[in-house]
Every structure is written in C-alpha cells, then in structure tokens.
XYZ file of C-alpha atoms in Angstrom:
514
model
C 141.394 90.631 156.413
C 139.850 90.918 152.904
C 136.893 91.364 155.259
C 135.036 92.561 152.177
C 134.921 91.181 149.074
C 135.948 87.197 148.508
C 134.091 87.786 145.068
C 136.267 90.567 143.405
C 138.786 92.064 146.513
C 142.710 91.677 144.666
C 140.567 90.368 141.693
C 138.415 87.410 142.032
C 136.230 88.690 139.064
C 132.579 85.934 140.559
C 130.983 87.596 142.502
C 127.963 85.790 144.676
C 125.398 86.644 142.310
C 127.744 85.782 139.021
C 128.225 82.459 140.755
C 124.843 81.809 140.436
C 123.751 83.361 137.413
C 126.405 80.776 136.324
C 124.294 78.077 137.004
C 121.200 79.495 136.355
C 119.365 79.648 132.935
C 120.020 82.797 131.157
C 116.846 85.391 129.784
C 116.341 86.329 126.171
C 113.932 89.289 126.987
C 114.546 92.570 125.207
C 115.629 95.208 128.149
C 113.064 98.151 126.841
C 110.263 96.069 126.491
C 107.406 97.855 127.938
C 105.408 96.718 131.401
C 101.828 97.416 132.591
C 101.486 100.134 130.186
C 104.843 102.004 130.795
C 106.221 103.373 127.347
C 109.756 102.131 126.703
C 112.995 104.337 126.226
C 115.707 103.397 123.753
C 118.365 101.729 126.151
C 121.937 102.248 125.888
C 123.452 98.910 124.163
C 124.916 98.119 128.150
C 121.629 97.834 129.779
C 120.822 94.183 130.279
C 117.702 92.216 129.845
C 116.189 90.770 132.348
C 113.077 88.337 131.500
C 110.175 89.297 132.355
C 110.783 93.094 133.396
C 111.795 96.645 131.571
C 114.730 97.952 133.030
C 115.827 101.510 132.267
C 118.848 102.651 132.386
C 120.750 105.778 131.973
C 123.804 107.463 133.699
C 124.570 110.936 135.943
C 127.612 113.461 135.926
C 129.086 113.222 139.243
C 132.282 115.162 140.088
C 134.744 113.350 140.870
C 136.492 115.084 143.768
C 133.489 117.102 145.750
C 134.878 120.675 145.688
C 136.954 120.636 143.381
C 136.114 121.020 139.865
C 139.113 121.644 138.204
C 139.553 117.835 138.806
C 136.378 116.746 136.504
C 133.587 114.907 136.124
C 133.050 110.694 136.135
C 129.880 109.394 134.851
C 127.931 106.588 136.888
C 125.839 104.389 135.346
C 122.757 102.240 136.812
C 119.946 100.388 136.003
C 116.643 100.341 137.652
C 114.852 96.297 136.846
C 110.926 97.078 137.497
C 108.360 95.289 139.169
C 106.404 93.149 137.811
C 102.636 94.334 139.006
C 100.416 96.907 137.940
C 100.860 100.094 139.708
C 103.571 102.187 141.469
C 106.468 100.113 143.180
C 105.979 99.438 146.616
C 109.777 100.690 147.428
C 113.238 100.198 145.637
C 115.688 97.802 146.872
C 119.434 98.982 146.021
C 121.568 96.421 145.883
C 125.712 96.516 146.299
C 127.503 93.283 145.979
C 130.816 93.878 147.385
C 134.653 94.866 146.690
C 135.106 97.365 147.056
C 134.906 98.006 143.132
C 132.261 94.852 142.417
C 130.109 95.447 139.534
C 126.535 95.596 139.801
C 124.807 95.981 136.372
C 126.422 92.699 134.547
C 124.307 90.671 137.460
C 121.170 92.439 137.020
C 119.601 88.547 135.498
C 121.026 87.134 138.675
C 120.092 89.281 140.954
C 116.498 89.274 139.594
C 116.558 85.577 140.217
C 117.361 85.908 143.434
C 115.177 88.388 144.757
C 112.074 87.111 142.316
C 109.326 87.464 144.865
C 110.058 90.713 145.718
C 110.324 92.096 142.493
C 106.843 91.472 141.717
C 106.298 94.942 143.303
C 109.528 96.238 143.976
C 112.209 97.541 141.668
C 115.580 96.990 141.554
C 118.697 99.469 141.661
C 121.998 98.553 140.092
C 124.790 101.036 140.071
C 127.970 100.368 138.910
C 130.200 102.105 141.196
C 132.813 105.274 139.753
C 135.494 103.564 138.043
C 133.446 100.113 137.261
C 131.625 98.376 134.689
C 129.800 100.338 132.696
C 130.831 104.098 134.401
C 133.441 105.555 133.574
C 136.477 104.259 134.534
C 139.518 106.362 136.365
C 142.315 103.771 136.828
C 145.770 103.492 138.568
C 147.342 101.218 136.113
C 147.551 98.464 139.040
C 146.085 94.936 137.561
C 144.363 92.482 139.296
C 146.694 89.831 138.536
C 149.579 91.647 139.564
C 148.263 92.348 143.176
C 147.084 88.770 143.935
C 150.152 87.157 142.901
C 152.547 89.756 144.390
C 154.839 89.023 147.339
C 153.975 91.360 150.079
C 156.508 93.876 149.406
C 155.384 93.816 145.599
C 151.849 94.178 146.575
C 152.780 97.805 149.056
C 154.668 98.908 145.689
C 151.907 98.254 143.935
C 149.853 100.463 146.138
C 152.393 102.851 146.434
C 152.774 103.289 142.005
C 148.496 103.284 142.220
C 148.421 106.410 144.255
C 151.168 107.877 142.190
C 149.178 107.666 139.062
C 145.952 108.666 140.274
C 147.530 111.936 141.935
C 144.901 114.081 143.746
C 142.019 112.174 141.839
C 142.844 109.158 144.432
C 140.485 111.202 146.649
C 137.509 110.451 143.967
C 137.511 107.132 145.615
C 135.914 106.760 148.986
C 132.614 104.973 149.983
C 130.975 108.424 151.127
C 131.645 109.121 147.130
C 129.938 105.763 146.222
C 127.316 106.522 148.491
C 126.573 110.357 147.190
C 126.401 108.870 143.876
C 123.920 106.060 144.492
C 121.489 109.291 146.230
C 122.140 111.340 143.273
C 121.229 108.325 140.818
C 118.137 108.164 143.523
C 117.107 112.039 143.147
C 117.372 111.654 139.703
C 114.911 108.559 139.574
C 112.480 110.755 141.656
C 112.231 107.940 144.654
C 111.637 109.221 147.720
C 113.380 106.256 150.007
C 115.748 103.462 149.182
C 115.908 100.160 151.144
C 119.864 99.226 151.023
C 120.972 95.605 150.158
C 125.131 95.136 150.731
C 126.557 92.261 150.469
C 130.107 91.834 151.759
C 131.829 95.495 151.318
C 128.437 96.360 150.399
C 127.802 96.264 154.345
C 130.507 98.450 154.831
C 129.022 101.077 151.955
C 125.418 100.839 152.912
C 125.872 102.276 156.561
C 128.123 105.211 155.227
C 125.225 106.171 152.833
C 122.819 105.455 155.689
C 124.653 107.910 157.796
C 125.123 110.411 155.089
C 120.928 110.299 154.096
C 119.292 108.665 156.606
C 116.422 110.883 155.514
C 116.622 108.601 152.516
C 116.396 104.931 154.035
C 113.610 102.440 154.537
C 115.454 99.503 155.935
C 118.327 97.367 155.554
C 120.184 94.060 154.751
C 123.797 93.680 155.217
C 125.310 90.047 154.163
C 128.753 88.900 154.587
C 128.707 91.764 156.797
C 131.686 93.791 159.043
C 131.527 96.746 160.708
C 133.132 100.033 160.363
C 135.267 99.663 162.907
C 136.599 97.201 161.559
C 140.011 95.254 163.347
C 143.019 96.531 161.305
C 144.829 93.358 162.835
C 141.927 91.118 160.856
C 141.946 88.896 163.749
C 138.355 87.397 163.804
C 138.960 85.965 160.305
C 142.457 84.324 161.676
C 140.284 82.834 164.674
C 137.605 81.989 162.481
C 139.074 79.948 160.319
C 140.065 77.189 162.907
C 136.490 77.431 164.238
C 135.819 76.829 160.136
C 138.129 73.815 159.921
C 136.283 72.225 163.090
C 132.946 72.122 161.625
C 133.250 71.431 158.514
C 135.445 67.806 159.586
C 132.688 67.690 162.565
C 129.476 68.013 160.227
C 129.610 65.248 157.887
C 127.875 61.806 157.700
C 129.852 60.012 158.029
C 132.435 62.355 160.176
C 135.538 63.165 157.241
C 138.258 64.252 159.416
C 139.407 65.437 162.960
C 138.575 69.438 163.581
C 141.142 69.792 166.321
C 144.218 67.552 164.105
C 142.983 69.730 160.811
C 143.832 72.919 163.305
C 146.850 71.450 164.181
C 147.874 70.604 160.641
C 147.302 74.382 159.543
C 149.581 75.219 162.374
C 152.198 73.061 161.152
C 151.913 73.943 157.569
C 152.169 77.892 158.367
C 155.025 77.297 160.367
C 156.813 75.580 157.891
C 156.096 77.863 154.751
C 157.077 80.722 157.106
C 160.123 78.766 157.408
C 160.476 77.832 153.374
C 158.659 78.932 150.758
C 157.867 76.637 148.037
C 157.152 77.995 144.625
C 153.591 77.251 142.476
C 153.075 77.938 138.932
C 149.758 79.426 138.383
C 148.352 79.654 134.903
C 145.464 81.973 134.293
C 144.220 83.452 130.833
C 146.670 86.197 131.031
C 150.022 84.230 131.627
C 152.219 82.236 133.941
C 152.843 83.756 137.321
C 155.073 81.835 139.875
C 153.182 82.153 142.971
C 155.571 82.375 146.173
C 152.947 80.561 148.282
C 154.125 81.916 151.999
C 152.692 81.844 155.398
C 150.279 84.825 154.195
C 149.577 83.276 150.692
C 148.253 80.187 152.684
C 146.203 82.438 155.418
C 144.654 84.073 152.364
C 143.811 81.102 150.924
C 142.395 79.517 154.098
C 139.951 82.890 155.000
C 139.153 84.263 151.803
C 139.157 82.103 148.896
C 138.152 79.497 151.090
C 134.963 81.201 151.960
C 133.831 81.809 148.608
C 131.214 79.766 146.777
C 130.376 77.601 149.898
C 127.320 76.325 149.736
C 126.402 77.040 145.880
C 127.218 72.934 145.447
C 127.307 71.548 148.831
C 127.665 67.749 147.250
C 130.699 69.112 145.349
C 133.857 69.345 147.356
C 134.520 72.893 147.469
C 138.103 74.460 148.018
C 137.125 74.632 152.161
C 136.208 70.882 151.923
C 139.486 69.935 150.498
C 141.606 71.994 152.612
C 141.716 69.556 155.321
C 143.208 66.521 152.919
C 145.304 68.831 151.295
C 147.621 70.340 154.898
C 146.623 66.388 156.049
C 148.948 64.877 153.030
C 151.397 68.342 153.222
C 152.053 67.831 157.370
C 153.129 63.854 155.910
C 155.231 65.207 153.158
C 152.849 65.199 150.200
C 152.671 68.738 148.898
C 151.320 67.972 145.850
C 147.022 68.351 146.787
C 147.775 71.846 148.153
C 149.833 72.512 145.314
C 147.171 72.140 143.018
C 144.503 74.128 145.266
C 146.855 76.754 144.706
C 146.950 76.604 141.036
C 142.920 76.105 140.992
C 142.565 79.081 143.004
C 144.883 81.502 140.967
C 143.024 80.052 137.947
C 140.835 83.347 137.908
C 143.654 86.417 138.005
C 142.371 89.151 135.458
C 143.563 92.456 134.012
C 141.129 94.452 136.013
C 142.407 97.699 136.902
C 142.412 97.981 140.998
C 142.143 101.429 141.529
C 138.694 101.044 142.844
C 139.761 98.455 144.765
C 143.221 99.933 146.287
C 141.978 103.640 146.639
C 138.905 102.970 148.430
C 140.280 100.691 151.178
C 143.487 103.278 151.361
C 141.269 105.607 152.203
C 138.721 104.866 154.280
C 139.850 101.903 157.092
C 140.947 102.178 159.954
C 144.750 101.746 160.561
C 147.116 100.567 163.590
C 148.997 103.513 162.301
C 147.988 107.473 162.268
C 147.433 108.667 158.698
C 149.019 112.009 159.449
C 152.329 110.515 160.425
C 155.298 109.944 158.194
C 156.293 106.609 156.698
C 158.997 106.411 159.178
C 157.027 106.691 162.719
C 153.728 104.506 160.520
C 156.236 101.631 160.463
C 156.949 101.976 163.866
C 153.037 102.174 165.263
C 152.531 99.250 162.979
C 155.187 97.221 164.136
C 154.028 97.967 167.819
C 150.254 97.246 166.972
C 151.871 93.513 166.086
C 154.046 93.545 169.196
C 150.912 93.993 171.238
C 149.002 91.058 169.953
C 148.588 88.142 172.605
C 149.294 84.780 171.326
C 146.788 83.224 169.531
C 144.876 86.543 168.587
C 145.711 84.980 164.914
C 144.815 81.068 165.252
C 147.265 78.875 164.130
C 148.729 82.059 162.261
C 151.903 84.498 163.617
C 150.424 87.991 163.292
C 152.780 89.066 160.736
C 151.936 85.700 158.209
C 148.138 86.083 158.687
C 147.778 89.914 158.558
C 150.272 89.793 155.464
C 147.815 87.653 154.056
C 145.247 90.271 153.904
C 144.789 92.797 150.494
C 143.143 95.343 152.517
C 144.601 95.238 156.045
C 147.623 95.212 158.247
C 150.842 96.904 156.221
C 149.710 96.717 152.915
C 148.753 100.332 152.506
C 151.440 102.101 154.705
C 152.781 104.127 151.927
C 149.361 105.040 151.026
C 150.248 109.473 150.571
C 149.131 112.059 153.360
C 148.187 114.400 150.938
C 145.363 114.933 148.546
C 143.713 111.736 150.067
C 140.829 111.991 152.670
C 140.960 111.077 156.025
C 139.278 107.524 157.237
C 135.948 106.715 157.067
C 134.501 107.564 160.775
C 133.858 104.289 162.560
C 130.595 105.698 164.906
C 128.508 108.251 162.129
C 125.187 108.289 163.187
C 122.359 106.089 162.033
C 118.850 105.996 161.042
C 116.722 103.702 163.780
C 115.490 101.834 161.067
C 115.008 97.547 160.573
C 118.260 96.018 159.963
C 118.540 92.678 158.756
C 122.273 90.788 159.116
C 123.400 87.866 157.824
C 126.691 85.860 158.608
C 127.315 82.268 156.754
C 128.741 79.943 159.589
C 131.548 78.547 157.646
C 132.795 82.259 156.757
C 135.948 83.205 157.858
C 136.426 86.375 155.568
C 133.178 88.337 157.517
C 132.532 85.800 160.518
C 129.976 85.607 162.711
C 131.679 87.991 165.233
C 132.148 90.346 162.877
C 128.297 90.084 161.306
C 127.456 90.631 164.967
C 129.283 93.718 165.646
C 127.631 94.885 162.235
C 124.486 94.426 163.564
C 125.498 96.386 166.668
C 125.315 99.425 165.204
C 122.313 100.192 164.661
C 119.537 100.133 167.286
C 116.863 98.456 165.519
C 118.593 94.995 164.116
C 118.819 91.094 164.032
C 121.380 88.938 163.676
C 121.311 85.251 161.880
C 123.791 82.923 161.469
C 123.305 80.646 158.438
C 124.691 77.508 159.061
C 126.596 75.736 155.885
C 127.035 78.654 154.168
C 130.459 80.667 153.478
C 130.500 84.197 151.743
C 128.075 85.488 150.928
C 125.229 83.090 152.400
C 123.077 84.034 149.651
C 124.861 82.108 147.462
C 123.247 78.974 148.538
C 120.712 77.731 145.549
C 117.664 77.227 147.549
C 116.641 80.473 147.712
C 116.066 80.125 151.654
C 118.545 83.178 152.242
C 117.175 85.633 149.507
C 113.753 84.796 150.715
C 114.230 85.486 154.186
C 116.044 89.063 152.813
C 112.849 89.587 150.671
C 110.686 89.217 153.633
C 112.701 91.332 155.516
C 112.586 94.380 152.664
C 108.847 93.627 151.987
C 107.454 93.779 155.940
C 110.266 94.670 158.182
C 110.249 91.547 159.234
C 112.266 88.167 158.625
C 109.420 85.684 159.108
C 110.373 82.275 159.277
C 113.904 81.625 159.474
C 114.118 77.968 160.323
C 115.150 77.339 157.050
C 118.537 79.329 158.092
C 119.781 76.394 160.274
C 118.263 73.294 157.597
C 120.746 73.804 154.949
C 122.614 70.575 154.549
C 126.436 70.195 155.385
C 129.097 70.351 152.636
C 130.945 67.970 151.281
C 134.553 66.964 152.827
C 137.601 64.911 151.424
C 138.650 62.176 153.599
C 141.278 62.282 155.826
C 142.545 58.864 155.893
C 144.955 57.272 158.866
C-alpha cells in the first residue's frame, strides 16, 4: 500500500504539482516584490518567485523531540504566496502534497497555477516539512534509490540501519510533529484559522493537525485521500487495480483491449514471477541497479507507479495505458515491453535521504502486529494477519507478493525499535464538524475510491467525488476542472458545479492485438 505518496513515497522525486509545473511556463517575478502597498522584506535566497505575488518567507525553531530538549532543535521553513487583491486575505489555504517527506516550497509556481482563482484573495502556505527541502534536514543515511530497488529483505534492513542511525531522534518524525509545526509556522504568521489542502499523505497529515487544533480549521480538501485507519494488509489498492485494468481497456474509442483477459493476464504474470524472477537493469542518474522484478516489484508497479501522472496527457500513453500490452505480449512469451516499463519507471531513483519517509510511516500506521511485542511474536501476528486473508482479498495478487509490494505496509517495518519511538497515530481522534471536500481519481489504485470514501467518513460534515480518468492525484489533470472545484470548495464551503468531474476524456491505451 504506498497508500500515500505515488509522487515521492521510496523516492519518486514529481510530485503532482512538479508534474505540472513541468509543463507549465515558468515566472520571472522577483519573490519580495511588493503588493497593494505591502513593504517587502529581504527574502532568504530559497524563497521562490511566484509571478504576480510577494511571497515571504522565513523559518521557526521547533524542537525536535517535544519534551525533550537535550535532543535539539530543527528549523522549518515556509513560505506564505499572497493574494493578489487589495486588502486583508480572505483566509489561508495550507497546502501538503504528499509522502510522507514531499516538499512543498520548490512547487510554490505550480501550486499558484493551480489554485489561481483563489489566490486572488487568499494566500498560500508552503511548509517544507522537518527534514525536507529547505528545513533542516535530520537524516538516516537510507537513500531513495536504495529502498526502491531493494529486494524485500534489503528494503526491512534498510529500515532497520535508518532507525539505528537516527537513535531516539527517530521520534522527531511523526505527522502530529508535522502538524505542530505547520500551527506554530501559523501562530507565528498571526492567522487566526487555516483551511487544510492534503494531497495524498497530505490527507493522512491534515486530519491529525485537524484533531490536534481544530480550534484552528476553516475547512478542508483531502485528494488522493486514505484514512487513518488505514488497512495494514493494503488490500483496496490490490482490488483496485483489476477494477483499474477493466476501465481503462473498457473506456476507449475504439475499445483497446479486454478488462476481464488484462485481469487474467496480471494473474498469470504474478504467478509466474512469484515462480521466477527475471532480472532488469535500471539506469538512473546515480548508477546501474539490477532490479529483481518479483511478484511485489510488479504489484508496485501496477498500484503505485501506475497511478501516477494519469491524466496530465491523456492522448499520451501513460505507464497504466501500456500495462495491458505489456502482461498481453509477457503471458505469450514476449517479456521484452514490460521489461522496458520497468527500466522507464526506475528511470527516476535519487539520493534523497528517506528518513522522513521511513520514520514517519514506522511510526505512525497501523500494524497487523502489536508495537510493544518483540520481533519474535511481531513475525508471528504478521504471518497470521496473512493466514487470515480470504482469497482474493488481493486481486490477482497472493497476499504475501502484493503486500511485499508496498514501501509503507505489510512487513516492511517489523524491525522498526520499541523504544524511543512513539506509539501509532490513533485511528478515531476527534474532529472539527467542519466542510470537507474529498477527492478520489477513478483510475487510482494507490488511494482508491474505497479508500477516498472511508476518508470522507470521518468527519461529519463531508462529500465525496470520484473523478473519472484521473489517477493520483486527480488534480493533476491540466484543465484545471479539479483545482477549480477545490477552490470553490475553500472559497464558499461549497463545491459548485462538479459536472466537469465526470467530462474528463478517457486515456489513451496500447492495443492489444489477437
């Protein structure tokens, strides 16, 4: 289940809003310039321009493990992008795009673009979470690279080695830290009430600040969203991704492929790689790595990496639309088109340290296994948490191949210490009754629909859409129709018209021939 980020998770450094500001023209406008009359502040040589708008910038001292000074300080850095109108902002949208450990600053253009309407009277907060970007950083000497292209048991060593290094400081990293800092960075700003913005683990960080200051919140948007209690089994991304395969072969003019034979072909390529292994070289900018690409490598590939960017080109054939050619040709003995998916995909491993990333989802979801218990008598919950699984709880998966496949879930952090971490994140905190906004894209199997449903379920005051076309995040479509409906949302409370939700044209899918 990397239920949260398909952007950054084990290192996929594009995040929804880098995708676009890929595509998007970039701003020349100095970051200090002044607006409406307010005086401008020498900004720190990080603080990015955004056309059109001053943004300030500036950083807090936050300790880094609450009660316990002799551990430090980390600084946290953000960046507030101001309206565009005369006057006092009508509110302050903060914005988290995922990860856990996504940057947030370095998309401030993109973001603006985005969200354009309402920033003609709302402001903008970026922080850059503890141990990210531009604050300070506090890492485990885990790369990115490493973790992605790791075998299983590599990747639990890896985890294992992070905690090591970070000692007691490995309880600096939960999402109730995140979300203390972002009030802090609020109280210092002098603004009275945020409204929250999380896309992918950013819907998992947004209700733990909500619960902590609910005082503090206006309203909410969650995108690519899952809920707290999340399933440590990750089995609505196994399910969803045969639900993903049917559509996209059953949406296309003319119709590309058979949904129920692409499910069957998945089923027969798993089984087979669970049975052998074949070996892919993967070149990124950092090396060769020779990928073992297993039964998990391809369920991580079909839920996660697969969801990402669908949508931002939907004439293009995305990695989704070519998965059902590629297992097509594999099933008939040509490896060679999933072969080079494989390759594309590990195209973007990076050196990014993944202590954010490791600690955070260590320590705050939920586990099949009881935190207290010794590694011994974990294995042995774990093992019976699999047991219990009824057939087809994982698709066209085994349970052990598809929740292998996860960087977040199932076994991967059972050696995660007892002591000086925190326990989990509660799953039921209380939250404000305020509007809540949720948004699932229908073609995303790393937060599905189910799980952007039992997001919205709990709070008391929400509504649920499913945008159809659209993979993780939806926003990352390039008409604008999902930031607009957001920006509605933020501005009024309410979504408006949404019809533009279920409009958004199919994507494009490789022929399956014969």
């Amino acid at each position: 289940m990397t239920y949260k980020s398909a952007a950054r998770r084990a290192g996929l450094a594009v995040s929804m809003m880098g995708v676009m500001a890929s595509v998007l023209p970039t701003a020349t406008a100095t970051a200090s310039a002044p607006v409406h009359g307010r005086a401008a502040t020498a900004a720190p040589a990080w603080c990015p321009a955004v056309a059109g708008h001053q943004v300030d910038c500036g950083q807090v001292d936050r300790p880094l493990v609450a009660g316990k000074p002799e551990l430090g300080k980390v600084k946290v850095s953000y960046a507030v992008v101001r309206h565009r109108a005369p006057g006092p902002a009508e509110g302050t949208v903060a914005v988290n795009p995922g990860g856990p450990g996504e940057t947030s600053i370095d998309k401030a253009e993109a973001f603006a673009w985005g969200l354009e309407g309402l920033l003609k009277d709302h402001d903008l907060l970026l922080v850059d979470p503890r141990g990210t970007g531009e604050s300070q950083p506090v890492p485990c000497g885990v790369t990115d690279a490493e973790y992605r292209f790791g075998t299983r048991d590599r990747q639990r060593a890896a985890v294992e080695r992070c905690a090591e290094n970070l000692g007691p400081k490995a309880a600096g990293y939960t999402s109730a830290a995140t979300a203390d800092d972002i009030d802090a960075v609020r109280a210092r700003l002098g603004v009275r009430k945020l409204s929250l913005y999380g896309l992918s683990y950013g819907t998992y960080l947004m209700p733990v600040y909500a619960s902590r200051h609910p005082e503090r919140v206006r309203s909410i948007v969650l995108s690519g969203a899952f809920p707290l209690a999340l399933d440590p089994l990750a089995r609505p991304s196994a399910q969803a991704v045969s639900s993903t395969l049917r559509r996209v072969c059953e949406r296309g003019t003319p119709v590309a492929c058979d949904g129920e034979r692409a499910v069957q072909d998945l089923a027969t390529t798993a089984a087979r790689l669970r049975a052998e292994p074949m070996t892919v070289p993967v070149t990124t900018g950092h090396g060769v790595y020779k990928k073992r690409f297993t039964e998990d490598k391809l369920a991580n590939l079909m839920f996660e990496a697969a969801s990402s960017q669908v949508g931002l080109e939907p004439d293009k054939p995305s990695l989704l639309g070519r998965l059902p050619h590629a297992l097509d040709r594999f099933v008939n003995g040509d490896t060679a088109p999933l072969r080079k998916l494989v390759q594309e995909e590990g195209e973007t491993g990076s050196t990014v340290d993944q202590a954010p990333y490791i600690a955070v989802t260590c320590n705050d979801y939920r586990r099949a296994w009881s935190k207290d218990a010794p590694p011994s008598v974990r294995w042995r919950q774990y093992d019976a948490a699999l047991a219990a699984a009824r057939p087809g709880e994982h698709g066209a998966f085994s349970a052990k191949g598809f929740t292998e496949g996860t960087t977040d879930a199932g076994d991967v952090c059972i050696g995660w210490p007892r002591e000086n971490t925190p326990g989990p994140q509660p799953t039921k905190p209380g939250l404000p009754d305020v509007p809540v906004l949720v948004l699932s894209g229908d073609l995303d199997a790393n937060t599905p629909d189910a799980s952007g449903k039992k997001a919205a379920g709990q709070f008391r005051n929400s509504r649920f859409f499913s945008v159809r076309n659209t993979g993780h995040v939806p926003e990352l479509e390039p008409s604008r129709c999902v930031t607009g409906v957001s920006s509605r949302f933020l501005r009024t409370g309410e979504p408006g018209d949404t019809s533009c939700l279920r409009a958004l044209p199919p994507i494009a899918v490789t022929p399956v021939r014969g």
